[in-house]
Amino acid sequence: MKKRMGFVSVVVVLFYLSSIFAASERRVVKIDGSSTVFPITEAVAEEFQKEQKGKVQVTVGISGTGGGFKKFCRGETDIQDASRPILKSEMEICKAQGISYIELPIAYDAITIIVSHQNTWVKNITVASLKTLWEPGAQGKITQWNHVLPEWPNKPIKLFGAGSDSGTFDYFTEAVTGKSKSSRGDYTASEDDNTLVLGVSSNPQALGYIPFSYYEANKKKLKALSVGGVFPSEQTIEQGTYTPFSRPIFIYVSAEALKKQEVKSFSEFYLHNAYKLAKQVKYVPLPQKLYTLALENLKKEKRGTVFGGKAEIGLKVEELLKREIPNL
Amino acid sequence: MIPLKRRKAYDAIFVWLSGLVLFFSLLTLFSLMMSLLIQGVPRLNVAFFVSFPSRFAEQAGILSAWVGTLTVMSVTAVVAVPVGILAGLYLEEYASKNFLTSIIEINISNLAGVPSIVYGLMALGIFVYQMHLGQSILTAGLTLGLLVLPIIIVTTREALRTIPTTMREAAYALGATRWQVMRDHTIPYSMGGILTGVIIALSRAIGETAPLITIGALTFIAFLPSSIMDPFTVLPIQMFNWVSRPQEEFHQNAAAAGIVLIGLTLTMNALAIYMRYQFRKRIKW
């Protein structure tokens, strides 16, 4: 009896192994890139697979915008999630490999300046004050609140911000100091925004910056500051009045991959449903009509980037979609 | 000469101090486990195990993650266990002591201490780019296999060393060949130790994230693999993704996935202890 059981289990295992080694041809849409864009792409992928009833499979990775572009430009992925426009160096690598792409904005992301609820003295901050506070020259010098503005208290200031691998860091430094990655170094840096939430919420003297979605999920613990008089909210981000800290986030679709039916229908599905799905995952969607514009760009296969390899602070998405691709 | 009273006092202080250290390390461990349990247990239901990841935290599950972990671990075991045990047997029982074997020995013990990310980078270069195995279950299994190979070799040798030489000599004296001695004595007696090593090696591999991220494990997968060349995700990666989300509900999912992972590791370690006990009991000499 025991022997027979052994035989049966061996047969079962062999059967399973043979089925696993017989690789089947499947239709897969491969996506990788920014963790900021991930929640929206995940939502679209989930819905798309439901609609296709398992005929097409979608995989989404989180290699970061930079890491993702490396794979994208080698032709390993079909679609790239990007929390910033493609950089000059990445454009060159893609070009060398013969990869061209269609740039599609899919939602807004905003950086929120946060303090603790116990902080009573600040409601609004200007970009100039942020520059005084965060520029590289402030290191070791601007260490108290009253160093920034004399009317603020004579208390030490504790800073929290994104780590240098993050797209949020790139954008914040660009918007505040005018130069990407130029920041003071003596602050608590973390790639994990939840760490920043925890740090700022527990310290009345703290100030930090995080993506808007993390503020939205932690409103009870945190107080957001208005920047130049404009408070970050869905309305101000969508209208583009919350400047300079609101920005579009993108997907890049490989033109070569777009020839495949599954990539084409996924990209179209993305733009058709991004408005609804971005809201569901607590992101700020673009206005409806801009998705229609983006869809036209996709159908025309408008290849290239309108940015020329540099993030532009405060660019309106509508203008971005209509702008001609500069010849490079 | 320190007076007796003072010496006794030192003695007492030391006992007290070590007790305190033990208490605090246990307290840390306990509070970690408790916070994980409190957060995660409400999410542990059948649906959690049979659902794919989702944008709705309460509908999300770990199906693709635990299937991924299991298939990757099977490949790892198929690769690392036979090679590791045979290499250990050869080095301990057959290899002559010379310059070459001592070099190999030093290297193996050093490899056991190499950070796992290094294995990931090597695997990216060799398996993914040179051998074109892709970002697949096979690549992941091979990578983790290499990672735990030194552990299996070292523990196999340790286990073999615990068999008294007199046992072997007695068998040789009765005219047994080397292979007969190995088959009938050395291997059966050391089996408990070898299996313990294997399981401990695998339970180390199960929690590894860094090398898998390096070779390109994915985060969102809502289908099951049908071949070992398919893309995959594993429990620690799914957990990491949930922890870094802003919404509290996803953190609960992460805690629940953490409980599953800890449960798996503990089960494997318990199995190792049980097996060692069983094999020890069977041996009578």
Short mmCIF file of C-alpha atoms in Angstrom, two decimals, chain A:
data_model
loop_
_atom_site.label_atom_id
_atom_site.label_comp_id
_atom_site.label_asym_id
_atom_site.label_seq_id
_atom_site.Cartn_x
_atom_site.Cartn_y
_atom_site.Cartn_z
CA MET A 1 0.00 0.00 0.00
CA LYS A 2 2.76 2.34 1.01
CA LYS A 3 4.68 1.52 -2.17
CA ARG A 4 1.66 2.27 -4.31
CA MET A 5 1.18 5.68 -2.71
CA GLY A 6 4.80 6.41 -3.48
CA PHE A 7 4.31 5.43 -7.11
CA VAL A 8 1.20 7.60 -7.44
CA SER A 9 2.92 10.63 -5.95
CA VAL A 10 5.91 10.19 -8.26
CA VAL A 11 3.55 10.12 -11.25
CA VAL A 12 1.77 13.24 -10.04
CA VAL A 13 5.05 15.11 -9.54
CA LEU A 14 6.32 14.05 -12.98
CA PHE A 15 3.08 15.17 -14.56
CA TYR A 16 3.34 18.56 -12.91
CA LEU A 17 6.99 18.92 -13.93
CA SER A 18 6.28 18.00 -17.54
CA SER A 19 3.47 20.56 -17.67
CA ILE A 20 5.74 23.21 -16.19
CA PHE A 21 8.58 22.51 -18.64
CA ALA A 22 6.32 22.56 -21.68
CA ALA A 23 6.52 26.31 -22.09
CA SER A 24 3.39 27.69 -23.62
CA GLU A 25 3.28 30.74 -25.82
CA ARG A 26 1.51 33.47 -23.92
CA ARG A 27 0.72 37.04 -24.75
CA VAL A 28 2.31 39.27 -22.17
CA VAL A 29 2.49 43.03 -21.79
CA LYS A 30 5.66 43.87 -19.86
CA ILE A 31 5.77 47.05 -17.82
CA ASP A 32 8.42 48.36 -15.46
CA GLY A 33 9.56 51.65 -13.94
CA SER A 34 8.56 54.19 -11.31
CA SER A 35 7.01 53.20 -8.02
CA THR A 36 5.04 56.47 -8.09
CA VAL A 37 3.20 55.41 -11.25
CA PHE A 38 2.86 51.80 -10.07
CA PRO A 39 -0.50 52.05 -8.25
CA ILE A 40 -2.24 53.42 -11.36
CA THR A 41 -0.63 50.93 -13.73
CA GLU A 42 -1.47 48.13 -11.31
CA ALA A 43 -5.11 49.20 -11.29
CA VAL A 44 -5.24 49.37 -15.11
CA ALA A 45 -3.50 46.00 -15.41
CA GLU A 46 -5.97 44.44 -12.99
CA GLU A 47 -8.99 45.73 -14.90
CA PHE A 48 -7.50 44.96 -18.31
CA GLN A 49 -6.86 41.34 -17.40
CA LYS A 50 -10.38 41.02 -16.13
CA GLU A 51 -11.73 42.40 -19.38
CA GLN A 52 -9.52 40.13 -21.49
CA LYS A 53 -10.51 37.12 -19.38
CA GLY A 54 -6.96 35.79 -19.12
CA LYS A 55 -6.09 35.97 -22.82
CA VAL A 56 -3.46 38.62 -22.18
CA GLN A 57 -1.22 38.82 -19.14
CA VAL A 58 0.30 41.97 -17.77
CA THR A 59 3.35 42.16 -15.53
CA VAL A 60 4.39 45.29 -13.66
CA GLY A 61 7.75 45.78 -11.95
CA ILE A 62 9.18 48.56 -9.81
CA SER A 63 12.73 49.30 -10.90
CA GLY A 64 12.38 53.06 -10.45
CA THR A 65 12.14 55.50 -13.34
CA GLY A 66 15.88 55.33 -14.06
CA GLY A 67 16.20 51.56 -13.72
CA GLY A 68 13.07 51.08 -15.81
CA PHE A 69 14.35 53.24 -18.67
CA LYS A 70 17.49 51.08 -18.83
CA LYS A 71 15.35 48.02 -19.49
CA PHE A 72 12.99 49.92 -21.76
CA CYS A 73 15.84 51.15 -23.97
CA ARG A 74 17.20 47.62 -24.27
CA GLY A 75 13.81 46.57 -25.57
CA GLU A 76 13.09 44.33 -22.59
CA THR A 77 9.84 46.03 -21.66
CA ASP A 78 6.89 47.23 -23.72
CA ILE A 79 5.78 50.12 -21.55
CA GLN A 80 7.71 52.29 -19.11
CA ASP A 81 6.25 53.95 -16.00
CA ALA A 82 7.96 57.32 -15.48
CA SER A 83 7.53 59.92 -12.74
CA ARG A 84 9.58 62.40 -14.78
CA PRO A 85 10.22 62.94 -18.50
CA ILE A 86 12.92 60.88 -20.17
CA LEU A 87 16.41 62.33 -19.66
CA LYS A 88 18.85 63.31 -22.39
CA SER A 89 21.19 60.41 -21.58
CA GLU A 90 18.31 57.94 -21.69
CA MET A 91 17.09 59.38 -25.01
CA GLU A 92 20.52 58.74 -26.49
CA ILE A 93 20.65 55.14 -25.27
CA CYS A 94 17.16 54.47 -26.64
CA LYS A 95 18.13 56.03 -29.97
CA ALA A 96 21.28 53.93 -30.20
CA GLN A 97 19.20 50.80 -29.67
CA GLY A 98 16.61 51.91 -32.20
CA ILE A 99 13.84 52.21 -29.64
CA SER A 100 11.35 55.00 -30.29
CA TYR A 101 8.43 55.74 -28.01
CA ILE A 102 5.20 57.61 -27.50
CA GLU A 103 5.07 59.85 -24.43
CA LEU A 104 1.72 59.85 -22.65
CA PRO A 105 0.90 61.84 -19.50
CA ILE A 106 -1.55 59.82 -17.41
CA ALA A 107 -2.11 61.69 -14.12
CA TYR A 108 -0.77 64.33 -11.79
CA ASP A 109 1.53 63.92 -8.90
CA ALA A 110 2.26 66.70 -6.46
CA ILE A 111 4.80 67.26 -3.75
CA THR A 112 3.29 68.27 -0.44
CA ILE A 113 5.20 70.25 2.19
CA ILE A 114 4.21 68.84 5.55
CA VAL A 115 4.53 69.68 9.24
CA SER A 116 3.11 68.12 12.37
CA HIS A 117 -0.36 69.08 13.68
CA GLN A 118 1.36 70.35 16.82
CA ASN A 119 3.14 72.97 14.76
CA THR A 120 1.11 76.15 15.37
CA TRP A 121 3.25 78.83 13.76
CA VAL A 122 3.26 77.98 10.07
CA LYS A 123 0.46 77.60 7.52
CA ASN A 124 2.06 78.91 4.38
CA ILE A 125 5.54 78.84 2.93
CA THR A 126 7.01 80.50 -0.15
CA VAL A 127 9.33 78.91 -2.66
CA ALA A 128 11.93 81.49 -1.65
CA SER A 129 11.80 80.32 1.98
CA LEU A 130 12.03 76.72 0.82
CA LYS A 131 15.10 77.66 -1.19
CA THR A 132 16.70 79.31 1.85
CA LEU A 133 15.96 76.17 3.80
CA TRP A 134 16.92 73.45 1.32
CA GLU A 135 19.69 74.82 -0.90
CA PRO A 136 23.13 73.22 -0.46
CA GLY A 137 24.48 76.40 1.19
CA ALA A 138 21.98 76.04 4.03
CA GLN A 139 23.76 72.99 5.33
CA GLY A 140 24.84 73.53 8.92
CA LYS A 141 23.71 77.20 8.82
CA ILE A 142 19.92 77.25 8.63
CA THR A 143 19.22 75.11 11.68
CA GLN A 144 16.40 76.99 13.39
CA TRP A 145 12.97 78.13 12.29
CA ASN A 146 13.83 81.82 12.82
CA HIS A 147 16.84 81.46 10.51
CA VAL A 148 14.37 81.14 7.63
CA LEU A 149 11.92 83.88 8.63
CA PRO A 150 12.44 86.12 11.69
CA GLU A 151 8.78 85.80 12.76
CA TRP A 152 9.11 82.04 13.20
CA PRO A 153 10.13 80.77 16.65
CA ASN A 154 13.61 80.36 17.94
CA LYS A 155 13.43 76.57 17.81
CA PRO A 156 15.55 73.96 16.03
CA ILE A 157 14.15 72.74 12.72
CA LYS A 158 14.21 69.06 11.87
CA LEU A 159 14.09 68.25 8.16
CA PHE A 160 12.76 65.16 6.40
CA GLY A 161 12.91 64.52 2.67
CA ALA A 162 13.21 62.04 -0.16
CA GLY A 163 16.36 60.00 -0.68
CA SER A 164 18.53 60.82 -3.68
CA ASP A 165 17.37 57.84 -5.79
CA SER A 166 13.82 59.01 -5.79
CA GLY A 167 12.09 60.92 -8.58
CA THR A 168 10.47 63.08 -5.91
CA PHE A 169 13.93 64.24 -4.85
CA ASP A 170 14.87 65.12 -8.44
CA TYR A 171 11.72 67.14 -8.95
CA PHE A 172 11.73 68.92 -5.59
CA THR A 173 15.34 70.04 -5.92
CA GLU A 174 14.75 71.18 -9.50
CA ALA A 175 11.69 73.19 -8.50
CA VAL A 176 13.24 74.75 -5.39
CA THR A 177 16.87 75.41 -6.32
CA GLY A 178 16.57 75.33 -10.10
CA LYS A 179 19.02 72.48 -10.34
CA SER A 180 18.14 68.80 -10.14
CA LYS A 181 19.73 66.90 -7.22
CA SER A 182 21.07 70.09 -5.63
CA SER A 183 20.09 69.89 -1.96
CA ARG A 184 21.49 70.23 1.52
CA GLY A 185 22.55 66.87 2.88
CA ASP A 186 21.94 67.21 6.62
CA TYR A 187 18.36 65.98 6.77
CA THR A 188 16.67 62.65 7.41
CA ALA A 189 16.43 61.09 3.96
CA SER A 190 14.34 58.05 3.15
CA GLU A 191 13.18 56.30 0.00
CA ASP A 192 10.23 55.06 2.01
CA ASP A 193 7.71 57.89 2.30
CA ASN A 194 5.96 56.21 5.23
CA THR A 195 9.12 56.75 7.26
CA LEU A 196 8.91 60.47 6.47
CA VAL A 197 5.24 60.56 7.48
CA LEU A 198 6.08 58.96 10.80
CA GLY A 199 9.06 61.23 11.41
CA VAL A 200 7.24 64.49 10.71
CA SER A 201 4.02 63.56 12.51
CA SER A 202 5.83 62.79 15.76
CA ASN A 203 7.95 65.95 15.89
CA PRO A 204 6.40 69.45 16.25
CA GLN A 205 9.59 71.08 14.96
CA ALA A 206 9.79 68.97 11.82
CA LEU A 207 9.23 69.91 8.20
CA GLY A 208 9.32 67.55 5.25
CA TYR A 209 8.14 66.88 1.71
CA ILE A 210 6.28 63.83 0.44
CA PRO A 211 4.16 62.86 -2.58
CA PHE A 212 0.57 64.11 -2.39
CA SER A 213 -0.90 60.59 -2.22
CA TYR A 214 0.96 59.93 1.03
CA TYR A 215 -0.41 63.16 2.48
CA GLU A 216 -3.94 62.17 1.38
CA ALA A 217 -3.68 58.84 3.19
CA ASN A 218 -2.27 60.45 6.35
CA LYS A 219 -4.30 63.65 6.67
CA LYS A 220 -5.08 62.87 10.28
CA LYS A 221 -1.43 62.79 11.24
CA LEU A 222 -0.09 65.62 9.10
CA LYS A 223 -0.66 69.25 8.27
CA ALA A 224 0.04 70.38 4.71
CA LEU A 225 1.38 73.84 4.04
CA SER A 226 0.11 76.01 1.25
CA VAL A 227 2.86 77.07 -1.09
CA GLY A 228 2.78 80.74 -2.09
CA GLY A 229 -0.78 80.93 -0.80
CA VAL A 230 -2.12 77.89 -2.69
CA PHE A 231 -3.13 74.85 -0.67
CA PRO A 232 -2.48 71.45 -2.27
CA SER A 233 -5.77 69.82 -3.17
CA GLU A 234 -7.26 67.89 -6.06
CA GLN A 235 -8.67 71.12 -7.51
CA THR A 236 -5.52 73.22 -7.28
CA ILE A 237 -3.36 70.41 -8.65
CA GLU A 238 -5.71 69.70 -11.54
CA GLN A 239 -6.08 73.39 -12.40
CA GLY A 240 -2.32 73.79 -12.33
CA THR A 241 -2.42 76.59 -9.74
CA TYR A 242 -0.49 74.56 -7.17
CA THR A 243 2.89 75.44 -8.62
CA PRO A 244 5.69 74.63 -8.81
CA PHE A 245 5.05 71.35 -7.05
CA SER A 246 2.47 69.68 -9.25
CA ARG A 247 3.69 67.71 -12.22
CA PRO A 248 2.42 65.19 -14.72
CA ILE A 249 3.52 61.57 -14.56
CA PHE A 250 3.88 59.46 -17.70
CA ILE A 251 3.92 56.16 -19.43
CA TYR A 252 6.19 55.64 -22.42
CA VAL A 253 4.97 53.08 -24.95
CA SER A 254 7.58 51.48 -27.19
CA ALA A 255 6.65 52.06 -30.84
CA GLU A 256 7.96 48.62 -31.75
CA ALA A 257 5.85 46.92 -29.08
CA LEU A 258 2.82 48.92 -30.18
CA LYS A 259 2.70 46.76 -33.30
CA LYS A 260 1.56 43.93 -31.05
CA GLN A 261 -2.20 43.91 -30.66
CA GLU A 262 -2.09 43.30 -26.90
CA VAL A 263 0.17 46.30 -26.23
CA LYS A 264 -1.98 48.50 -28.45
CA SER A 265 -5.21 47.54 -26.77
CA PHE A 266 -3.64 47.83 -23.31
CA SER A 267 -2.39 51.37 -24.02
CA GLU A 268 -5.78 52.41 -25.32
CA PHE A 269 -7.49 50.78 -22.37
CA TYR A 270 -5.10 52.70 -20.10
CA LEU A 271 -6.09 56.08 -21.50
CA HIS A 272 -9.79 55.22 -21.59
CA ASN A 273 -9.84 54.21 -17.92
CA ALA A 274 -7.08 56.28 -16.31
CA TYR A 275 -9.50 58.98 -15.15
CA LYS A 276 -11.65 56.61 -13.14
CA LEU A 277 -8.84 54.35 -11.92
CA ALA A 278 -6.45 57.15 -10.91
CA LYS A 279 -9.20 58.51 -8.67
CA GLN A 280 -9.77 55.09 -7.13
CA VAL A 281 -6.12 54.76 -6.14
CA LYS A 282 -6.16 58.32 -4.73
CA TYR A 283 -4.24 60.07 -7.47
CA VAL A 284 -5.28 63.27 -9.21
CA PRO A 285 -6.37 62.46 -12.77
CA LEU A 286 -5.92 64.75 -15.76
CA PRO A 287 -9.08 66.49 -17.02
CA GLN A 288 -11.09 64.06 -19.19
CA LYS A 289 -10.48 65.90 -22.46
CA LEU A 290 -6.71 65.56 -22.07
CA TYR A 291 -7.01 61.78 -22.14
CA THR A 292 -8.78 62.15 -25.47
CA LEU A 293 -5.89 64.29 -26.70
CA ALA A 294 -3.39 61.72 -25.45
CA LEU A 295 -5.36 58.99 -27.21
CA GLU A 296 -5.02 60.92 -30.48
CA ASN A 297 -1.26 61.14 -29.96
CA LEU A 298 -1.20 57.39 -29.43
CA LYS A 299 -3.21 56.69 -32.57
CA LYS A 300 -1.02 59.05 -34.63
CA GLU A 301 2.01 57.38 -33.05
CA LYS A 302 3.49 60.75 -32.15
CA ARG A 303 7.01 59.54 -31.40
CA GLY A 304 9.57 61.19 -29.12
CA THR A 305 9.47 63.51 -26.12
CA VAL A 306 8.41 67.13 -26.01
CA PHE A 307 10.82 67.87 -23.19
CA GLY A 308 14.15 67.45 -24.93
CA GLY A 309 15.62 65.67 -21.92
CA LYS A 310 14.87 68.19 -19.16
CA ALA A 311 11.99 68.45 -16.69
CA GLU A 312 10.08 71.70 -17.08
CA ILE A 313 8.66 73.14 -13.90
CA GLY A 314 5.04 74.21 -14.08
CA LEU A 315 4.32 73.07 -17.64
CA LYS A 316 0.59 72.68 -18.41
CA VAL A 317 -0.32 69.20 -19.60
CA GLU A 318 -2.54 70.47 -22.39
CA GLU A 319 0.35 72.42 -23.84
CA LEU A 320 2.58 69.37 -23.46
CA LEU A 321 0.18 67.21 -25.45
CA LYS A 322 -0.20 69.72 -28.28
CA ARG A 323 3.41 70.73 -28.55
CA GLU A 324 5.42 69.57 -31.55
CA ILE A 325 8.24 67.15 -30.92
CA PRO A 326 11.49 69.12 -31.17
CA ASN A 327 13.89 67.72 -33.71
CA LEU A 328 16.97 66.42 -31.96
#
